[in-house]
Short mmCIF file of N, CA, C and O in Angstrom, two decimals:
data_model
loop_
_atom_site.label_atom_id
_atom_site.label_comp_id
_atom_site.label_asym_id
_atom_site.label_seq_id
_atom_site.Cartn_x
_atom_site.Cartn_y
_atom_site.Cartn_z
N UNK F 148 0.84 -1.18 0.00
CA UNK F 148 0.00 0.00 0.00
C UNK F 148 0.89 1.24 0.00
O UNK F 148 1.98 1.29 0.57
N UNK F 149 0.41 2.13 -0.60
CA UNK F 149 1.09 3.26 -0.75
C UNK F 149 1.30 4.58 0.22
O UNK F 149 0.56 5.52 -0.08
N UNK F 150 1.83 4.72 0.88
CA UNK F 150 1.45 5.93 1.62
C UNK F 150 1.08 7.16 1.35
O UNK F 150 1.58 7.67 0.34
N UNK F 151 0.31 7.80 2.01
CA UNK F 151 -0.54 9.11 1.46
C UNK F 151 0.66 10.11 1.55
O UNK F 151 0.80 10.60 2.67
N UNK F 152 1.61 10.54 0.52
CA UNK F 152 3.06 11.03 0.61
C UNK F 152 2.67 12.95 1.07
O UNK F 152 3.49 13.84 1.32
N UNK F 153 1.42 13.01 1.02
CA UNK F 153 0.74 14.40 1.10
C UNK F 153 0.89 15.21 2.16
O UNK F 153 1.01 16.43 2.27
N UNK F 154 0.86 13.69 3.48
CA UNK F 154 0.33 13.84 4.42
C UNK F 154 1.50 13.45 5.45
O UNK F 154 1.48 13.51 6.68
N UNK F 155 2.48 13.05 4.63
CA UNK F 155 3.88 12.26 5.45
C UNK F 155 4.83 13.50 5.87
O UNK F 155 5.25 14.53 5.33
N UNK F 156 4.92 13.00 6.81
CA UNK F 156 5.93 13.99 8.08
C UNK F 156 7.39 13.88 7.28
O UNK F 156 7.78 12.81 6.82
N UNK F 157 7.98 14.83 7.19
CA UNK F 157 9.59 15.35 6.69
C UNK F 157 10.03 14.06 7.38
O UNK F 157 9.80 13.01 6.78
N UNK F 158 10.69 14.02 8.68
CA UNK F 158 11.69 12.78 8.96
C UNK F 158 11.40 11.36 7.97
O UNK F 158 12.23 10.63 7.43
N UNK F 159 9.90 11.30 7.95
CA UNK F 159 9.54 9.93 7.78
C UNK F 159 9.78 9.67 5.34
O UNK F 159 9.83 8.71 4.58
N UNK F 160 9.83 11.02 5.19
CA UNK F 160 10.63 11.25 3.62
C UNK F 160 11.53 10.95 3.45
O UNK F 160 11.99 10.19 2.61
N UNK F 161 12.13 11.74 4.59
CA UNK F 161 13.65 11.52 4.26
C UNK F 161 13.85 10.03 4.41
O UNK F 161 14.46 9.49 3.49
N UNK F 162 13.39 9.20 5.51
CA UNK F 162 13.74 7.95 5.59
C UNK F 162 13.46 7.01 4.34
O UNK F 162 14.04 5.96 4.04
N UNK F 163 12.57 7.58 3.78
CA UNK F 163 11.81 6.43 2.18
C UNK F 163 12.79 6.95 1.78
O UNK F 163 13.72 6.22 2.10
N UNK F 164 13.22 7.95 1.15
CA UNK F 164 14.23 8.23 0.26
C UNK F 164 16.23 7.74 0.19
O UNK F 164 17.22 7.73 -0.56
N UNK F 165 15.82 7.47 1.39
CA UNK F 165 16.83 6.82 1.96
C UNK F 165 17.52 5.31 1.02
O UNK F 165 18.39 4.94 0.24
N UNK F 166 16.01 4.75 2.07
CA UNK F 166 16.12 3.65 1.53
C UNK F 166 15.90 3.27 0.46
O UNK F 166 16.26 2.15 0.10
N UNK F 167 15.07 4.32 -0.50
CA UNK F 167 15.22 4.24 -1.92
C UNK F 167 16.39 4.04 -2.72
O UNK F 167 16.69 3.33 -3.69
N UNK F 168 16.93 4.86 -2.04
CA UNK F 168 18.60 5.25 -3.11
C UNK F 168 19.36 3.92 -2.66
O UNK F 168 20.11 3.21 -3.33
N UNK F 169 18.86 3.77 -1.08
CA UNK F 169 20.20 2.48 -1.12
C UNK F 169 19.59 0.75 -1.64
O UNK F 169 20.26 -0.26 -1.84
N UNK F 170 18.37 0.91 -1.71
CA UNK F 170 17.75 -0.51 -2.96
C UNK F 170 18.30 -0.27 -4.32
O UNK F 170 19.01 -1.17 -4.77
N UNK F 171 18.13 0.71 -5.01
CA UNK F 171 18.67 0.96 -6.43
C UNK F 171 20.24 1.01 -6.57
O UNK F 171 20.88 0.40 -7.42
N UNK F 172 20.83 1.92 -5.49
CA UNK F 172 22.32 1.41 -5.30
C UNK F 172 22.82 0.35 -5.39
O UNK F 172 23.89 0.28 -5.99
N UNK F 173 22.24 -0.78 -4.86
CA UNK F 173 22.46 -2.46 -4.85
C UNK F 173 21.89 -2.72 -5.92
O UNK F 173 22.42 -3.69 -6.46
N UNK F 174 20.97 -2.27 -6.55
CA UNK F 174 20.04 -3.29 -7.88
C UNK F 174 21.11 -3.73 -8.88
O UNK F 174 21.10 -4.95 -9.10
N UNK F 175 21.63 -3.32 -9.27
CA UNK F 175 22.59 -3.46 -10.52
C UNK F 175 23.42 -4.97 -10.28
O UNK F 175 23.70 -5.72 -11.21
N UNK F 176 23.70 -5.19 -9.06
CA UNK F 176 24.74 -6.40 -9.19
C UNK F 176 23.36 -7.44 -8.86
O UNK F 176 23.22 -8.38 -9.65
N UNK F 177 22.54 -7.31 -7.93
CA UNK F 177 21.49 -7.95 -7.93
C UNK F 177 20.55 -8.59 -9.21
O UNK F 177 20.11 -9.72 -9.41
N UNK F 178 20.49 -7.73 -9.71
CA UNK F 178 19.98 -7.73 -11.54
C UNK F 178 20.83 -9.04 -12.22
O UNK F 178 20.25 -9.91 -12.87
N UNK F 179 22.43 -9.04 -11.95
CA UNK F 179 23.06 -9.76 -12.86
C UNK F 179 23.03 -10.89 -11.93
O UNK F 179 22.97 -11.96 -12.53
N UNK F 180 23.05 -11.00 -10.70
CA UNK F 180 23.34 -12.24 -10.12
C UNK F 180 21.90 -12.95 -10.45
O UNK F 180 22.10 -14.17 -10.49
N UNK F 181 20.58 -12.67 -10.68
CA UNK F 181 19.32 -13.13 -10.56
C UNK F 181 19.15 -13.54 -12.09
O UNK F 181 18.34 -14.41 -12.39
N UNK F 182 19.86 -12.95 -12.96
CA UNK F 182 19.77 -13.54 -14.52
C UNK F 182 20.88 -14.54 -14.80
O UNK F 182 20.62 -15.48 -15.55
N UNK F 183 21.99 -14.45 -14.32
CA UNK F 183 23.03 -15.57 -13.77
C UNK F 183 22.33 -16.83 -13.14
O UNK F 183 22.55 -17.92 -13.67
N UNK F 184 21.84 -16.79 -12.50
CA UNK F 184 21.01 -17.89 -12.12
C UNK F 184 19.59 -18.71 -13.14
O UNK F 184 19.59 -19.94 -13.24
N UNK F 185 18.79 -18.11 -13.62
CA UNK F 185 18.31 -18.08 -14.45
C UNK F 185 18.68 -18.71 -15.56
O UNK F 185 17.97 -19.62 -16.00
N UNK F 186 19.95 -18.30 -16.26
CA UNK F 186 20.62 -18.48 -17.44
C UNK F 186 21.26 -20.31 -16.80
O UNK F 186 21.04 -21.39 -17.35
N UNK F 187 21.80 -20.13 -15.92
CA UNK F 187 22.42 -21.84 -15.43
C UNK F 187 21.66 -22.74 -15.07
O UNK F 187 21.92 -23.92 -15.34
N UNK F 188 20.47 -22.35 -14.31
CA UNK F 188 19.48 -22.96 -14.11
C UNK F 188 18.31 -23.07 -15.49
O UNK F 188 17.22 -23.64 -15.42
N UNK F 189 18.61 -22.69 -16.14
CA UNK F 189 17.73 -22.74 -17.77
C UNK F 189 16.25 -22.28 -16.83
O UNK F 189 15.50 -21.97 -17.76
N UNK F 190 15.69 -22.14 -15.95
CA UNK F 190 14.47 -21.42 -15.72
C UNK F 190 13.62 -20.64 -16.99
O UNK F 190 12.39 -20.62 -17.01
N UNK F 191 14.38 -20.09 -17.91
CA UNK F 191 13.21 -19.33 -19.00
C UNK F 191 12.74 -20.23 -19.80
O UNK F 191 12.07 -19.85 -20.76
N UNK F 192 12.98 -21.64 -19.57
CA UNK F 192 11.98 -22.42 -19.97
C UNK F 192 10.95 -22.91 -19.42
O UNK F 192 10.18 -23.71 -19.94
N UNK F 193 10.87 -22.40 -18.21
CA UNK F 193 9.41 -22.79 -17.27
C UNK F 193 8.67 -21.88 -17.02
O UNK F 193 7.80 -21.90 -16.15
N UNK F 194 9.06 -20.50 -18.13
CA UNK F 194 7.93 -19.54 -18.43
C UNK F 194 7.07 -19.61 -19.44
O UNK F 194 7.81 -19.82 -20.40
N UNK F 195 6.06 -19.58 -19.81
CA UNK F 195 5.16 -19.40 -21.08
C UNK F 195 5.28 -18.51 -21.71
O UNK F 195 4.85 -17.55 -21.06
N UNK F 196 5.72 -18.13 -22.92
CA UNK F 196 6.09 -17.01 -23.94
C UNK F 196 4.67 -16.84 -24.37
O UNK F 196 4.21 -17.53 -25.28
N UNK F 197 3.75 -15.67 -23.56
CA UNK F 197 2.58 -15.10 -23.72
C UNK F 197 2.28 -14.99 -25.17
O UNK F 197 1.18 -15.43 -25.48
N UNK F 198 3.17 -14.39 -26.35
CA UNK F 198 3.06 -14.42 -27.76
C UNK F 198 2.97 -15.66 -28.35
O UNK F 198 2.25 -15.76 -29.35
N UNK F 199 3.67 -16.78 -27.85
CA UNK F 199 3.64 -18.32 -29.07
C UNK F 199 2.62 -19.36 -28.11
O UNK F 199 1.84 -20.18 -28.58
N UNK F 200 2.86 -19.08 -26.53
CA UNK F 200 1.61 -19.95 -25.97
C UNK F 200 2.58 -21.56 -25.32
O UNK F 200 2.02 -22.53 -24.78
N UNK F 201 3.72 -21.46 -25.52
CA UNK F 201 4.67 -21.99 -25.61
C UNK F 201 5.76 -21.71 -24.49
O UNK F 201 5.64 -20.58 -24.00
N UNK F 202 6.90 -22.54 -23.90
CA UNK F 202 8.10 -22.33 -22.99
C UNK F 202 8.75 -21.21 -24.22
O UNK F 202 8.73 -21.19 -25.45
N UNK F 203 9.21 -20.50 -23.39
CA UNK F 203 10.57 -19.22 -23.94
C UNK F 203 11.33 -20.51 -24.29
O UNK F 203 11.56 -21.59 -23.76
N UNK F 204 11.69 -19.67 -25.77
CA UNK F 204 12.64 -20.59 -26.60
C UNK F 204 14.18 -20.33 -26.43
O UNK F 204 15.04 -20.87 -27.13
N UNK F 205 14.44 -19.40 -25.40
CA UNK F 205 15.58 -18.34 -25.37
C UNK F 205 15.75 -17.58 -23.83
O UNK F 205 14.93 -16.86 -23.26
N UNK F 206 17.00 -17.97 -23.40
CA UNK F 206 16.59 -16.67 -22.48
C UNK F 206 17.04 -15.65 -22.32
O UNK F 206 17.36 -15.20 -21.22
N UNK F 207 17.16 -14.97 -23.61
CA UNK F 207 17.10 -13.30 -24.42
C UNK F 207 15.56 -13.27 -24.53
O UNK F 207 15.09 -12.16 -24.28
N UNK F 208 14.54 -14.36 -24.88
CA UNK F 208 13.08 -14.46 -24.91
C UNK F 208 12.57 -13.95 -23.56
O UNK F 208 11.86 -12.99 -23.24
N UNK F 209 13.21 -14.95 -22.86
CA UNK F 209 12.60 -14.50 -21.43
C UNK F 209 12.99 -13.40 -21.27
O UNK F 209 12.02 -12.64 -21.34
N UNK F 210 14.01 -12.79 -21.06
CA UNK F 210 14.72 -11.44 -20.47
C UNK F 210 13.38 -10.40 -21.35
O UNK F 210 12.39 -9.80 -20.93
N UNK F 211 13.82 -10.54 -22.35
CA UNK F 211 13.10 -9.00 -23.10
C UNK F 211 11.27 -9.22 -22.19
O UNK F 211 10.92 -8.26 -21.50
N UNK F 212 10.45 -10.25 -22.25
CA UNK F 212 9.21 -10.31 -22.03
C UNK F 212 8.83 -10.44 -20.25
O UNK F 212 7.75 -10.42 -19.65
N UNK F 213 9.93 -10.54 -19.91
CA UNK F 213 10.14 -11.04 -17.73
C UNK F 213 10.69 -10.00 -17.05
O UNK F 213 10.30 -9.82 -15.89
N UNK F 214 11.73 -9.08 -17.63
CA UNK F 214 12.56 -8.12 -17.08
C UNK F 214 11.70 -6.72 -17.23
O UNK F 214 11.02 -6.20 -18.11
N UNK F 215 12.00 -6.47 -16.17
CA UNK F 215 11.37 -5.00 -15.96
C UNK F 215 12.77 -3.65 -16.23
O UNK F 215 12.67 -2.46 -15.93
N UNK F 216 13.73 -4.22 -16.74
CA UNK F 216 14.55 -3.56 -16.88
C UNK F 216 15.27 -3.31 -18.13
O UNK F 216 15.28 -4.23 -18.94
N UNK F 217 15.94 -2.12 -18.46
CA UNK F 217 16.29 -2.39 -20.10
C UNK F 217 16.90 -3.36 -20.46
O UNK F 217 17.32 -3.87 -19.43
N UNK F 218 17.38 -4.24 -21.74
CA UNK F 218 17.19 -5.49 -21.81
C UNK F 218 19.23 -5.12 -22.17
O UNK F 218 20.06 -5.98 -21.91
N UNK F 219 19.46 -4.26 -22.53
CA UNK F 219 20.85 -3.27 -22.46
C UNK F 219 21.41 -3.82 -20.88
O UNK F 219 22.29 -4.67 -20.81
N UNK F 220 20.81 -3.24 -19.69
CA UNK F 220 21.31 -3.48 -18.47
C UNK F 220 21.21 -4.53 -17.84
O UNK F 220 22.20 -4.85 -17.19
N UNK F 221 20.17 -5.30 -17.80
CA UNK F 221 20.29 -6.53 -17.55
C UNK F 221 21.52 -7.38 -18.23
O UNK F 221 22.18 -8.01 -17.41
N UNK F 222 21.98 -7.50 -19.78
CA UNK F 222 22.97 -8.14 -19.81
C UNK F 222 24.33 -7.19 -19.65
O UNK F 222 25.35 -7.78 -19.99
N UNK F 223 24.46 -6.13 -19.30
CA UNK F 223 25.51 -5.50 -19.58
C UNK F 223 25.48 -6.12 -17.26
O UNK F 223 26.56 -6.54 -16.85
N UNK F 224 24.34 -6.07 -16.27
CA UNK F 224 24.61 -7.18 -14.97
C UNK F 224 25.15 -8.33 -15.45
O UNK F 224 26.33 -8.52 -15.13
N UNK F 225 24.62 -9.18 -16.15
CA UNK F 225 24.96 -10.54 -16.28
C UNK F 225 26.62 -10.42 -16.64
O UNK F 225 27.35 -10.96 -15.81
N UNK F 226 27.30 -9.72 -17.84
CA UNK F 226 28.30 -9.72 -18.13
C UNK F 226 29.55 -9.53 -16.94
O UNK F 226 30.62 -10.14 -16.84
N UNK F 227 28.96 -8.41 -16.07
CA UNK F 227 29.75 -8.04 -15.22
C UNK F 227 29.90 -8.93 -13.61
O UNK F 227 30.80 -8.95 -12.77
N UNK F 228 28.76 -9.49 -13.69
CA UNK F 228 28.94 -10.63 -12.53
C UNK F 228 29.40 -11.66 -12.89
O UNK F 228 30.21 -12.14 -12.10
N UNK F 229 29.17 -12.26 -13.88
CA UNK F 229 30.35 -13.59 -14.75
C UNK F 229 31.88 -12.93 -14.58
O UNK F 229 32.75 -13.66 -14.08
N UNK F 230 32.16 -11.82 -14.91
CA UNK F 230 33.24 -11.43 -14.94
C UNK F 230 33.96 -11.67 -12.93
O UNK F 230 34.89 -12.41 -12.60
N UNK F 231 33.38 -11.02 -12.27
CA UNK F 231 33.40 -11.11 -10.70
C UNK F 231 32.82 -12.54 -10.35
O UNK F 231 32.43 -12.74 -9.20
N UNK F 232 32.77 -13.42 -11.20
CA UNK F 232 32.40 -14.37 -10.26
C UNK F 232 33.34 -15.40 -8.95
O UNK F 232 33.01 -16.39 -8.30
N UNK F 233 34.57 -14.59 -9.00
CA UNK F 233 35.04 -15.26 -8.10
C UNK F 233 35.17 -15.09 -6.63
O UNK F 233 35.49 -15.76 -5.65
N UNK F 234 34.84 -14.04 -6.88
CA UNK F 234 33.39 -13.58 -5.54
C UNK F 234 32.23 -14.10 -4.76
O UNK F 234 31.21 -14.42 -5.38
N UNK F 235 32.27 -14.20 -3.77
CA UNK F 235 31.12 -14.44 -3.20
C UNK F 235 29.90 -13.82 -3.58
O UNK F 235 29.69 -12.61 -3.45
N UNK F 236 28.87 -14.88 -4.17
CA UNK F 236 27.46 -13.71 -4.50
C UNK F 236 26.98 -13.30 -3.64
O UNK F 236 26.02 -12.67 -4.09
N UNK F 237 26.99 -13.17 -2.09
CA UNK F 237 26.44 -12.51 -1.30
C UNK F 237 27.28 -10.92 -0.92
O UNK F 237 27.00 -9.84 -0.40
N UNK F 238 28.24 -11.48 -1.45
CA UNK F 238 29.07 -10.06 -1.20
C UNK F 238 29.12 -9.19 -2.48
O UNK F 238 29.36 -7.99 -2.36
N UNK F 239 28.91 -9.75 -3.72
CA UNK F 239 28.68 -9.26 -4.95
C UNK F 239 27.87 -8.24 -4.58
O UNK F 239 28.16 -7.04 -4.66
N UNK F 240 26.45 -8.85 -4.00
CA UNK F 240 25.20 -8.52 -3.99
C UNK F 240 25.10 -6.99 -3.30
O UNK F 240 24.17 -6.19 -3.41
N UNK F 241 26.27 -6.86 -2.60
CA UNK F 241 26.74 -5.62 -1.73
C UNK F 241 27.01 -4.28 -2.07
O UNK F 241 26.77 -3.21 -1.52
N UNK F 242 27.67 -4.70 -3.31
CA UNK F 242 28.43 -3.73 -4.09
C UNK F 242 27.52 -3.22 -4.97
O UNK F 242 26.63 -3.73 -5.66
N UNK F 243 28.06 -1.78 -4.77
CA UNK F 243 27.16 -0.30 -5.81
C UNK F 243 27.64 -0.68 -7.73
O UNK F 243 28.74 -1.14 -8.03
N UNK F 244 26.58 -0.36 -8.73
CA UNK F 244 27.31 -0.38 -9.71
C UNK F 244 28.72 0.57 -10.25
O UNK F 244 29.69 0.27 -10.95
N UNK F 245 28.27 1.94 -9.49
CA UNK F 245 29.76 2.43 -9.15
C UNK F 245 30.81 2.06 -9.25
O UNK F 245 31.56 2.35 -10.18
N UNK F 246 31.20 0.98 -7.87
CA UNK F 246 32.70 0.20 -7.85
C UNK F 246 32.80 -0.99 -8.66
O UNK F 246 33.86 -1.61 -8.68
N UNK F 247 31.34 -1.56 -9.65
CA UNK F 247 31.73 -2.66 -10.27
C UNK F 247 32.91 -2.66 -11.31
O UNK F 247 33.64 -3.59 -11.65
N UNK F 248 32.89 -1.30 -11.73
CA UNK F 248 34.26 -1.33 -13.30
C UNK F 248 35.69 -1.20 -12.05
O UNK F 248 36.62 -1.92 -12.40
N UNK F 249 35.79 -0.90 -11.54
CA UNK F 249 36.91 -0.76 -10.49
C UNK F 249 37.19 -2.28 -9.83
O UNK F 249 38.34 -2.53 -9.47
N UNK F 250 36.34 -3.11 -9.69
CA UNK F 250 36.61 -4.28 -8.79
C UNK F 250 37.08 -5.02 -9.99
O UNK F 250 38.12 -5.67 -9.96
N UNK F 251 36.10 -4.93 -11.37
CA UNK F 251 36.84 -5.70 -12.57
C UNK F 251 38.49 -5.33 -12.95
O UNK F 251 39.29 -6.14 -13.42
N UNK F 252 38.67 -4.31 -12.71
CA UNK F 252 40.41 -3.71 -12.92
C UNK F 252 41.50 -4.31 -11.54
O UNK F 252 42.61 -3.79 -11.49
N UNK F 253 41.28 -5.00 -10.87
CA UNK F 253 41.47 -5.56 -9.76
C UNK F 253 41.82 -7.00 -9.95
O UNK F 253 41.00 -7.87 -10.25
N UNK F 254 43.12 -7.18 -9.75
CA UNK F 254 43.71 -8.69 -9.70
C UNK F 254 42.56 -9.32 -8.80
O UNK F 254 42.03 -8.61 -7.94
N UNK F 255 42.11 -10.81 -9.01
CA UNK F 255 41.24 -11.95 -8.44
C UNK F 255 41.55 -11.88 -6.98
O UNK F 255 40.72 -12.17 -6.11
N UNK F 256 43.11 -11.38 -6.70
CA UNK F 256 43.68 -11.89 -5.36
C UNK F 256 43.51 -10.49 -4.21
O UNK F 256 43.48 -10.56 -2.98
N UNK F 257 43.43 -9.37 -4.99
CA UNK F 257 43.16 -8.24 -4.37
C UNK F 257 41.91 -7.79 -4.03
O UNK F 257 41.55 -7.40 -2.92
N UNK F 258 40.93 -7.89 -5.54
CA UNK F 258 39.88 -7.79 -4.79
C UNK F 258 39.27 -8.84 -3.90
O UNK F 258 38.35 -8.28 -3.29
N UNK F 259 39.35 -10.10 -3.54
CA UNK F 259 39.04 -10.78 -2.94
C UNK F 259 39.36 -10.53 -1.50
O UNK F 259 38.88 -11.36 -0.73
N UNK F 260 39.94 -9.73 -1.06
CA UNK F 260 40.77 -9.36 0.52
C UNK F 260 39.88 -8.17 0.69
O UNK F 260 39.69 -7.14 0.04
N UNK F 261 39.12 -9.00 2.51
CA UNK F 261 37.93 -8.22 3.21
C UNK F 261 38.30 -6.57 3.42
O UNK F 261 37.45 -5.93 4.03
N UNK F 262 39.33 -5.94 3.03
CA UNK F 262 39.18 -4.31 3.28
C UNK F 262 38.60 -4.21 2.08
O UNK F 262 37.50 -3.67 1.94
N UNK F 263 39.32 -4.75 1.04
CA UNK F 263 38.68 -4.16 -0.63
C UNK F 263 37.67 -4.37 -0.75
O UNK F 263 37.09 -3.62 -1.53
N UNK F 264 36.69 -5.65 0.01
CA UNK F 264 35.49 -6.05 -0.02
C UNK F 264 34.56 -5.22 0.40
O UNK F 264 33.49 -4.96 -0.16
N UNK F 265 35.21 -4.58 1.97
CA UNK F 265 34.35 -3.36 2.76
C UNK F 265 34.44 -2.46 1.92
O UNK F 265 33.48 -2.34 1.16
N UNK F 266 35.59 -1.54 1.77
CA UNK F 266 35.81 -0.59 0.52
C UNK F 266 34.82 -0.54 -0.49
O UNK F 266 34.39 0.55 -0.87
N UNK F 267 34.35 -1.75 -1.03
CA UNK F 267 33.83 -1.50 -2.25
C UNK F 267 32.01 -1.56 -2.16
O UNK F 267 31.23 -1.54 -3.12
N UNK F 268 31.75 -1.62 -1.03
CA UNK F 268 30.44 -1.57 -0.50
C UNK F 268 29.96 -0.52 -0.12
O UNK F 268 28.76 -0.31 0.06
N UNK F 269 31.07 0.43 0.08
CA UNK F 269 30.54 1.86 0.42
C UNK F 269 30.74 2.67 -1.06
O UNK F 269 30.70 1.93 -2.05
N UNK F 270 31.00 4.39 -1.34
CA UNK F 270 30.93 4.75 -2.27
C UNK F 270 32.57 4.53 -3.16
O UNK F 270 33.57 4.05 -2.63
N UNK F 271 32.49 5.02 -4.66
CA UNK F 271 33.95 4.56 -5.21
C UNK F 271 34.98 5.42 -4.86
O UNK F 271 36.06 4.94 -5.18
N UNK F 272 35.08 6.89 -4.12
CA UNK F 272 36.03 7.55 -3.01
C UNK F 272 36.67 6.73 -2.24
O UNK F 272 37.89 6.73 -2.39
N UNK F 273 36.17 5.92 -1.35
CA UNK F 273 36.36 5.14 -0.26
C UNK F 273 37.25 3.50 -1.25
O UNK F 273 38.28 2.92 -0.92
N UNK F 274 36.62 3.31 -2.08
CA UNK F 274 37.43 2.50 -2.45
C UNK F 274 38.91 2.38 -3.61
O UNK F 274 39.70 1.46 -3.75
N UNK F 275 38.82 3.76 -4.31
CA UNK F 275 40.22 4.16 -4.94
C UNK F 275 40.78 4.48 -4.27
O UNK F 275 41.95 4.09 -4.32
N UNK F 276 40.36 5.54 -3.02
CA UNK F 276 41.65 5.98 -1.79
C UNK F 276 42.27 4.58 -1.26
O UNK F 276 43.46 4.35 -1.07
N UNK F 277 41.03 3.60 -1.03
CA UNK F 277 42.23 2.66 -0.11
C UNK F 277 42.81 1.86 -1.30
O UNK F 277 43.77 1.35 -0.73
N UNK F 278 42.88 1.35 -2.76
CA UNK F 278 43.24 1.19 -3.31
C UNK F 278 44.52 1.75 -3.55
O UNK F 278 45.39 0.95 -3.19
N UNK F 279 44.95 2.70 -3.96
CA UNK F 279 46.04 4.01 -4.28
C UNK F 279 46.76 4.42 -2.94
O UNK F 279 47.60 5.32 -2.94
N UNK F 280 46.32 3.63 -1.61
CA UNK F 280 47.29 3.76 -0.72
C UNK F 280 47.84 2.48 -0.13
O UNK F 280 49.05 2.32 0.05
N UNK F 281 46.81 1.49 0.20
CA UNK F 281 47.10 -0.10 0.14
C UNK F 281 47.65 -0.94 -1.18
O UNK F 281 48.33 -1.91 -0.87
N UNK F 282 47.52 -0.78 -2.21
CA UNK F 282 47.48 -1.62 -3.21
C UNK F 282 47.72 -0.39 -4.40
O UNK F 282 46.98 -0.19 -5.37
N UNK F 283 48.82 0.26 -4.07
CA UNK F 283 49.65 1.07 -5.19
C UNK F 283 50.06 0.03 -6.31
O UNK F 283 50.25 0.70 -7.32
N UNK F 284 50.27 -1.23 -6.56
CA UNK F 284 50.44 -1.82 -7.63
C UNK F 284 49.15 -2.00 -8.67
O UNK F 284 49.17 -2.28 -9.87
N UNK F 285 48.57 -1.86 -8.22
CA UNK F 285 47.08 -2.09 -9.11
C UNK F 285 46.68 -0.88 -10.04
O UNK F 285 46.69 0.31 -9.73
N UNK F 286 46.47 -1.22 -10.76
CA UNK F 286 46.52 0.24 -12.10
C UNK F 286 44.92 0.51 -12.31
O UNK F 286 44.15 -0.04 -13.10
N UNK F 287 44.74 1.22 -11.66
CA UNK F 287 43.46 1.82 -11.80
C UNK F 287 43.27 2.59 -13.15
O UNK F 287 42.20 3.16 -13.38
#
């Protein structure tokens, strides 16, 4: 249910908005880890392709007709979490799309070590500074 936003008290805005920014902040790696799954688990064949009446023959089929998202960003998630998959997906799941091109420029062995992990969960400031002072070998 929606709240009557007319009638909503300032503190209690600021708090939706809050938590707005920080759901969409996370969506992006979320997006690719949930079509990653999908894609291995073949799942877009246990949808009905509403146009043929039929299982999705594809799951570019499924994506374009299931995804609520441009069909551009969804695989440009998928690409980038295959790429990080040597990551934990719960910690994937953490990370802003922000620090995702930054964690990809990142030896397997660096980003995998829990400061770069914390680092990269907050904004990408926080994680080039400790990068460029911890891990001066890494070529950003």
């Amino acid at each position: 249910m929606t709240p009557d936003y007319t009638t909503l008290p300032e503190p209690e805005m600021f708090t939706q908005l809050q938590a707005f920014g920080e759901a969409q902040r996370l969506q992006y790696a979320q997006i690719g880890l949930l079509c990653l799954a999908v894609q291995k688990r073949m799942l877009w064949q246990a949808r009905e392709d509403p146009v043929t009446g039929y299982p999705c023959r594809s799951f570019s089929r499924w994506l374009r007709m299931a995804a609520p998202y441009a069909y551009s960003t969804a695989y440009a998630a998928l690409r980038d979490v295959e790429e990080l998959a040597d990551l934990p997906s719960e910690e994937l799941a953490q990370i802003p799309q922000a620090n995702i091109f930054t964690m990809k420029q990142l030896s397997s062995k660096v980003r995998k070590r829990p400061d770069v992990l914390a680092a990269a969960k907050q904004d990408k400031a926080a994680l080039v500074k400790l990068i460029q002072t911890t891990y001066p070998q890494q070529h950003l």
